[in-house]
Coordinates of C-alpha atoms in Angstrom, one line a residue:
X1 CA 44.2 -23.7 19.4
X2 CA 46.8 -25.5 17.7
X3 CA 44.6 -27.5 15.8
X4 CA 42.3 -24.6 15.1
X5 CA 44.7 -22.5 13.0
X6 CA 45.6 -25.4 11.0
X7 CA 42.1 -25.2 10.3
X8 CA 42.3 -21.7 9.6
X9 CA 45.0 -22.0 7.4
X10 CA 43.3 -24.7 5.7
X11 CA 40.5 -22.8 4.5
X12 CA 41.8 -19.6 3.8
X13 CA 44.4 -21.8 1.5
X14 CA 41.0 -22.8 -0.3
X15 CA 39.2 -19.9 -0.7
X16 CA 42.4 -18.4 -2.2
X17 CA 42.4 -21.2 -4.6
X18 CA 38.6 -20.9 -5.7
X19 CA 39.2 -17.2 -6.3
X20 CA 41.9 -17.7 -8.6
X21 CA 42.3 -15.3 -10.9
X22 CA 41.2 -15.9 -14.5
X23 CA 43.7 -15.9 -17.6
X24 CA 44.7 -12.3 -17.8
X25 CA 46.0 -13.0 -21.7
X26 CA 44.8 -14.1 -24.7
X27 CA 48.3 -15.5 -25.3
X28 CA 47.7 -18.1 -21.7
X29 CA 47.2 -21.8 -23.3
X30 CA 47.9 -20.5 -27.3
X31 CA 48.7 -23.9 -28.6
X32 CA 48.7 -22.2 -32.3
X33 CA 48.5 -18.6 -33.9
X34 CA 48.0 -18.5 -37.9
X35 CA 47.7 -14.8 -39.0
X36 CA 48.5 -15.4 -42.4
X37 CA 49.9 -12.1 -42.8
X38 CA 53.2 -13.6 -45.1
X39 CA 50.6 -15.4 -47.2
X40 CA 51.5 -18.7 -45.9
X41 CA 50.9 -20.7 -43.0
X42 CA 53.3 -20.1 -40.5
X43 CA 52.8 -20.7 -36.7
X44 CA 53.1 -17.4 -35.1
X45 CA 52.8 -18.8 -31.8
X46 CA 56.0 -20.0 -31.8
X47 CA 55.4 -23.6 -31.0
X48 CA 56.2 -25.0 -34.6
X49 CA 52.8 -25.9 -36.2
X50 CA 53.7 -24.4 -39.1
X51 CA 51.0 -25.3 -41.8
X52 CA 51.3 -26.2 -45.4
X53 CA 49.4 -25.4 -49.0
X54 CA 48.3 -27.3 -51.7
X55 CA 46.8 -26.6 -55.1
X56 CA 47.7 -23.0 -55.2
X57 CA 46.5 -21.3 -52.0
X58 CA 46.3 -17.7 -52.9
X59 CA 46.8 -14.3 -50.6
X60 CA 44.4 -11.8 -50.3
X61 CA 42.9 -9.1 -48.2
X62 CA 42.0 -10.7 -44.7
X63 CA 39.9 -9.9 -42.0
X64 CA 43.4 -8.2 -40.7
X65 CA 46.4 -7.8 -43.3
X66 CA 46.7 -10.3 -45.5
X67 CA 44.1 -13.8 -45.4
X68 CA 44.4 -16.9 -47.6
X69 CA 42.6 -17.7 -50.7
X70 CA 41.2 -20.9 -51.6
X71 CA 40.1 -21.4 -54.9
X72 CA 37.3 -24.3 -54.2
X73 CA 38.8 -26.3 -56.6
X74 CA 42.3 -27.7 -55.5
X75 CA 43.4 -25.6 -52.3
X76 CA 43.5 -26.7 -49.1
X77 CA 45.5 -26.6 -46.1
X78 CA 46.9 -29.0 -43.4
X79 CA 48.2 -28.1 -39.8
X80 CA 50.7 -31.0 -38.7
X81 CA 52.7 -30.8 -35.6
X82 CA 52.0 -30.3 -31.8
X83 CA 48.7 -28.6 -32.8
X84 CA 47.0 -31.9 -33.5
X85 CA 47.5 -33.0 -29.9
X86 CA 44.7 -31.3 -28.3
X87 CA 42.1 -32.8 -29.8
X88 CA 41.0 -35.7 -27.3
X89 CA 38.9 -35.6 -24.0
X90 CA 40.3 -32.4 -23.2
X91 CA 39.4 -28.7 -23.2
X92 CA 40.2 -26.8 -26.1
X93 CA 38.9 -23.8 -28.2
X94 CA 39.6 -22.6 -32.0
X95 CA 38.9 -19.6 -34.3
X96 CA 38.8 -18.4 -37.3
X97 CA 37.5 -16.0 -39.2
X98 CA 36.4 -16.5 -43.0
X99 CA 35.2 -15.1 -46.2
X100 CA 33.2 -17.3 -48.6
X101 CA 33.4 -16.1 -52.0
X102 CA 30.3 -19.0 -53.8
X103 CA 26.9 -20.1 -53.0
X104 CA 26.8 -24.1 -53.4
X105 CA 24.1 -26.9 -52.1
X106 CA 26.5 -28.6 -50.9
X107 CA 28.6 -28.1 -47.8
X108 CA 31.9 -26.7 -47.9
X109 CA 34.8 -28.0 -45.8
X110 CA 36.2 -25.4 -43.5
X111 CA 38.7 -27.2 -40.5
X112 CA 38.3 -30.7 -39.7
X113 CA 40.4 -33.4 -37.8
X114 CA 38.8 -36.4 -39.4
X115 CA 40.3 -39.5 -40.6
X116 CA 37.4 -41.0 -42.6
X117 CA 33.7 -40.0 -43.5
X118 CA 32.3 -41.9 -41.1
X119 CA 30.8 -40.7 -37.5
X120 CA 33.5 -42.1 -35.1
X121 CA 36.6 -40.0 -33.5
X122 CA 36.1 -36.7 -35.2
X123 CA 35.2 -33.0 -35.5
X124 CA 34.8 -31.3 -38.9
X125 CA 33.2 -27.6 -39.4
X126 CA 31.2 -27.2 -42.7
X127 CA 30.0 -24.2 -44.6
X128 CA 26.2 -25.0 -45.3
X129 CA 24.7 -22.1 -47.1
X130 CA 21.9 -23.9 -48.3
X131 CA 20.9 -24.7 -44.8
X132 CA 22.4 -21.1 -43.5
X133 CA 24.6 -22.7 -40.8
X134 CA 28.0 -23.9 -40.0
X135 CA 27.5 -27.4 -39.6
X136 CA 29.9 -28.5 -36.3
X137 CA 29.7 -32.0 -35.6
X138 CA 31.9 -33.3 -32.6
X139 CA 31.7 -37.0 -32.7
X140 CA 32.9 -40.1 -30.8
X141 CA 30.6 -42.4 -32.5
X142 CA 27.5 -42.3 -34.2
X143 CA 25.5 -42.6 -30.6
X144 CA 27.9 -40.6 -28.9
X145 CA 28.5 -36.6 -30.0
X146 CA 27.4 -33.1 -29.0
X147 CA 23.8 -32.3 -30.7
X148 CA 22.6 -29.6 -31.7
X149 CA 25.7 -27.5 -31.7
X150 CA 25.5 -25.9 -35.6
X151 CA 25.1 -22.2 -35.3
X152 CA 22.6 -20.4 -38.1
X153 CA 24.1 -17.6 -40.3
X154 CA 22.8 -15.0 -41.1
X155 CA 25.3 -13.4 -43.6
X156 CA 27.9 -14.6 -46.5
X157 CA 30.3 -11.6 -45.3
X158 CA 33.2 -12.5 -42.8
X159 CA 32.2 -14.4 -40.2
X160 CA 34.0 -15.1 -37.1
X161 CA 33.6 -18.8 -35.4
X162 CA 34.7 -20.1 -33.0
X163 CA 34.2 -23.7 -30.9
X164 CA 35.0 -23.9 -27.2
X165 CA 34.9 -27.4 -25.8
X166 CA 34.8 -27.1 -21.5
X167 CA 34.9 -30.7 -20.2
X168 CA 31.5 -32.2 -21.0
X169 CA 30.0 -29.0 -22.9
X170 CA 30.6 -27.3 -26.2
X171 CA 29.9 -23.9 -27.4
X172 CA 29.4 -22.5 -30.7
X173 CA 30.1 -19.2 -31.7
X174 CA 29.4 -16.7 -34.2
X175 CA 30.6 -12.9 -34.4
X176 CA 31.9 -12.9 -30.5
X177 CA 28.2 -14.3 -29.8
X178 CA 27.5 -17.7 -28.2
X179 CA 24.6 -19.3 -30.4
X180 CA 24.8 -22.8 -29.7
X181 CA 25.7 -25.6 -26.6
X182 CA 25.8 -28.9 -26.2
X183 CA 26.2 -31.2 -23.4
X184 CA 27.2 -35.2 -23.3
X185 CA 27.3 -36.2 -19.7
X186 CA 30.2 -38.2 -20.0
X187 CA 32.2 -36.1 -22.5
X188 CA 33.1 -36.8 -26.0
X189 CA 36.7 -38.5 -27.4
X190 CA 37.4 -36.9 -30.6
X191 CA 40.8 -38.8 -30.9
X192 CA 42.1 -39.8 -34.2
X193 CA 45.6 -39.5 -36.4
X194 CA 44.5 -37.2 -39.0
X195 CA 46.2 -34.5 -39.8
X196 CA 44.4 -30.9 -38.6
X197 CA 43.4 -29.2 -42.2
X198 CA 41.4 -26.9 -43.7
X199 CA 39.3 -27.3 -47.0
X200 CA 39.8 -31.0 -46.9
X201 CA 37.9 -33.2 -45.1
X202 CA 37.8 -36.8 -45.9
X203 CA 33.6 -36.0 -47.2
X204 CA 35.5 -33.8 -50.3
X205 CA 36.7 -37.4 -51.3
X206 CA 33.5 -39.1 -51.6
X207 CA 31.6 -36.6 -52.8
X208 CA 29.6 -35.1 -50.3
X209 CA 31.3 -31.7 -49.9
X210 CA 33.3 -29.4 -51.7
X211 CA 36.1 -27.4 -51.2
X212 CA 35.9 -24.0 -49.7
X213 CA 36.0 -20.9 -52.4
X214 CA 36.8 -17.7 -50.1
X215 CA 39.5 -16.6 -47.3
X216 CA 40.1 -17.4 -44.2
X217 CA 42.3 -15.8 -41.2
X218 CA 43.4 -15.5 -37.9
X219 CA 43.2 -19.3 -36.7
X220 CA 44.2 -20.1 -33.3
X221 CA 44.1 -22.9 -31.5
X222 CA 44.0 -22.7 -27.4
X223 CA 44.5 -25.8 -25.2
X224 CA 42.3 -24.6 -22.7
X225 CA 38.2 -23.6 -22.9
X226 CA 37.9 -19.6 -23.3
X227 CA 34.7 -18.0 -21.6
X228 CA 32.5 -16.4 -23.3
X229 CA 34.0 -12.8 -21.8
X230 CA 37.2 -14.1 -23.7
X231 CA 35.6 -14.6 -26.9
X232 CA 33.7 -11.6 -26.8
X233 CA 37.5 -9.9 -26.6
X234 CA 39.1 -12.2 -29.2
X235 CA 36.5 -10.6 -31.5
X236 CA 36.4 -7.3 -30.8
X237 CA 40.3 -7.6 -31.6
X238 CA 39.0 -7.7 -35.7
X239 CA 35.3 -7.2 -35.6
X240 CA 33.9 -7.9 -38.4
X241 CA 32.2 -4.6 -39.5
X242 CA 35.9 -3.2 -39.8
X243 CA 36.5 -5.6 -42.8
X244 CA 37.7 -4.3 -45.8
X245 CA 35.0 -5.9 -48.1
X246 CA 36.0 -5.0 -51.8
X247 CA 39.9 -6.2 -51.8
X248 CA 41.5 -4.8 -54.8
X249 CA 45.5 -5.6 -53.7

């Protein structure tokens, strides 16, 4: 008997722990919040990733408040701190919304931890209006990376995106919507010491992308994967057919 309801015990102990209940918050594993809403780059979070402007980021009407303007040109963005820690072999999701305000060929450079333009230890997100997509490549080396994990566009209004990498998968979404996956059975090391940015991938400096011309708000950065229930919700926070479209502040 004894030995029994240490069995018991023993299982109901496990069942209770694989019916756990799921993050309750949007807030649980919120590495970094950037609303925007002062027209800088402050981490609303709390945790001290405040970001900094170059070559006269601009403020303008966002997908909530106030968003950033970037002129294409000069502007960019970078993200240092404790934010640029979860981007290894571990889960992690970001999002963004943004605003592109120029049709190019060539792709523009939205976020990106990326030291060179090469193919090894990296992601970057592009802005490829000539191929309708948001170009995500995830990359440990050129052999090694998620495939086919670009979502397609259908619009050059806001756009919500977000990336959710969940140990050996990766999710791409658009508008609250999962459009893309990816699996890598034995997981992909993005590691690197760049600096997290936006509008300034190392490919601006060679030549093979531009700057982004448009806004962009509400980044976050969460250490853990969201499901696609919490995505859904993180959206439906600032949908995007609430925009105000024709900004005139």
């Amino acid at each position: 008997m004894k030995y029994t309801g240490i069995l018991i015990h023993f299982l109901l102990a496990a069942f209770a722990l694989s019916t756990a209940l799921p993050y309750d918050s949007l807030k649980d594993g919120l590495v970094a919040h950037y609303s925007f809403n002062y027209c800088d780059a402050r981490d609303d979070s709390g945790n001290g990733s405040d970001g900094k402007l170059f070559g006269g980021v601009g403020c303008w009407c966002g997908i909530e408040d106030d968003g950033l303007l970037l002129d294409g040109a000069r502007s960019y963005i970078e993200f240092p701190g404790k934010v640029n820690r979860y981007f290894n072999t571990s889960d992690f999701t970001i999002s963004f919304y943004f605003k592109t305000e120029q049709y190019l060929v060539f792709r523009q450079s939205l976020l990106s931890k990326r030291e060179d333009c090469d193919e090894y230890n990296m992601f970057d997100l592009m802005l490829d209006l000539n191929g309708r997509e948001v170009n995500t490549a995830v990359h440990e080396t050129p052999e090694k990376y998620y495939a086919g994990l670009s979502p397609a566009l259908d619009t050059t209004g806001w756009i919500h995106f977000a990336l959710v990498r969940e140990g050996t998968r990766a999710y791409a979404y658009i508008n609250g919507e999962l459009q893309r996956q990816s699996f890598r059975c034995s997981g992909v090391d993005i590691s690197n010491d760049a600096v997290l940015s936006f509008s300034n991938s190392p490919c601006v400096h060679n030549g093979q992308a531009r700057r982004f011309k448009g806004v962009l708000d509400e980044l976050r950065v969460y250490g853990r994967a969201l499901s696609p229930e919490e995505v859904r919700k993180l959206y439906k926070e600032y949908p995007v057919e609430n925009a105000v479209m024709d900004c005139v502040t």
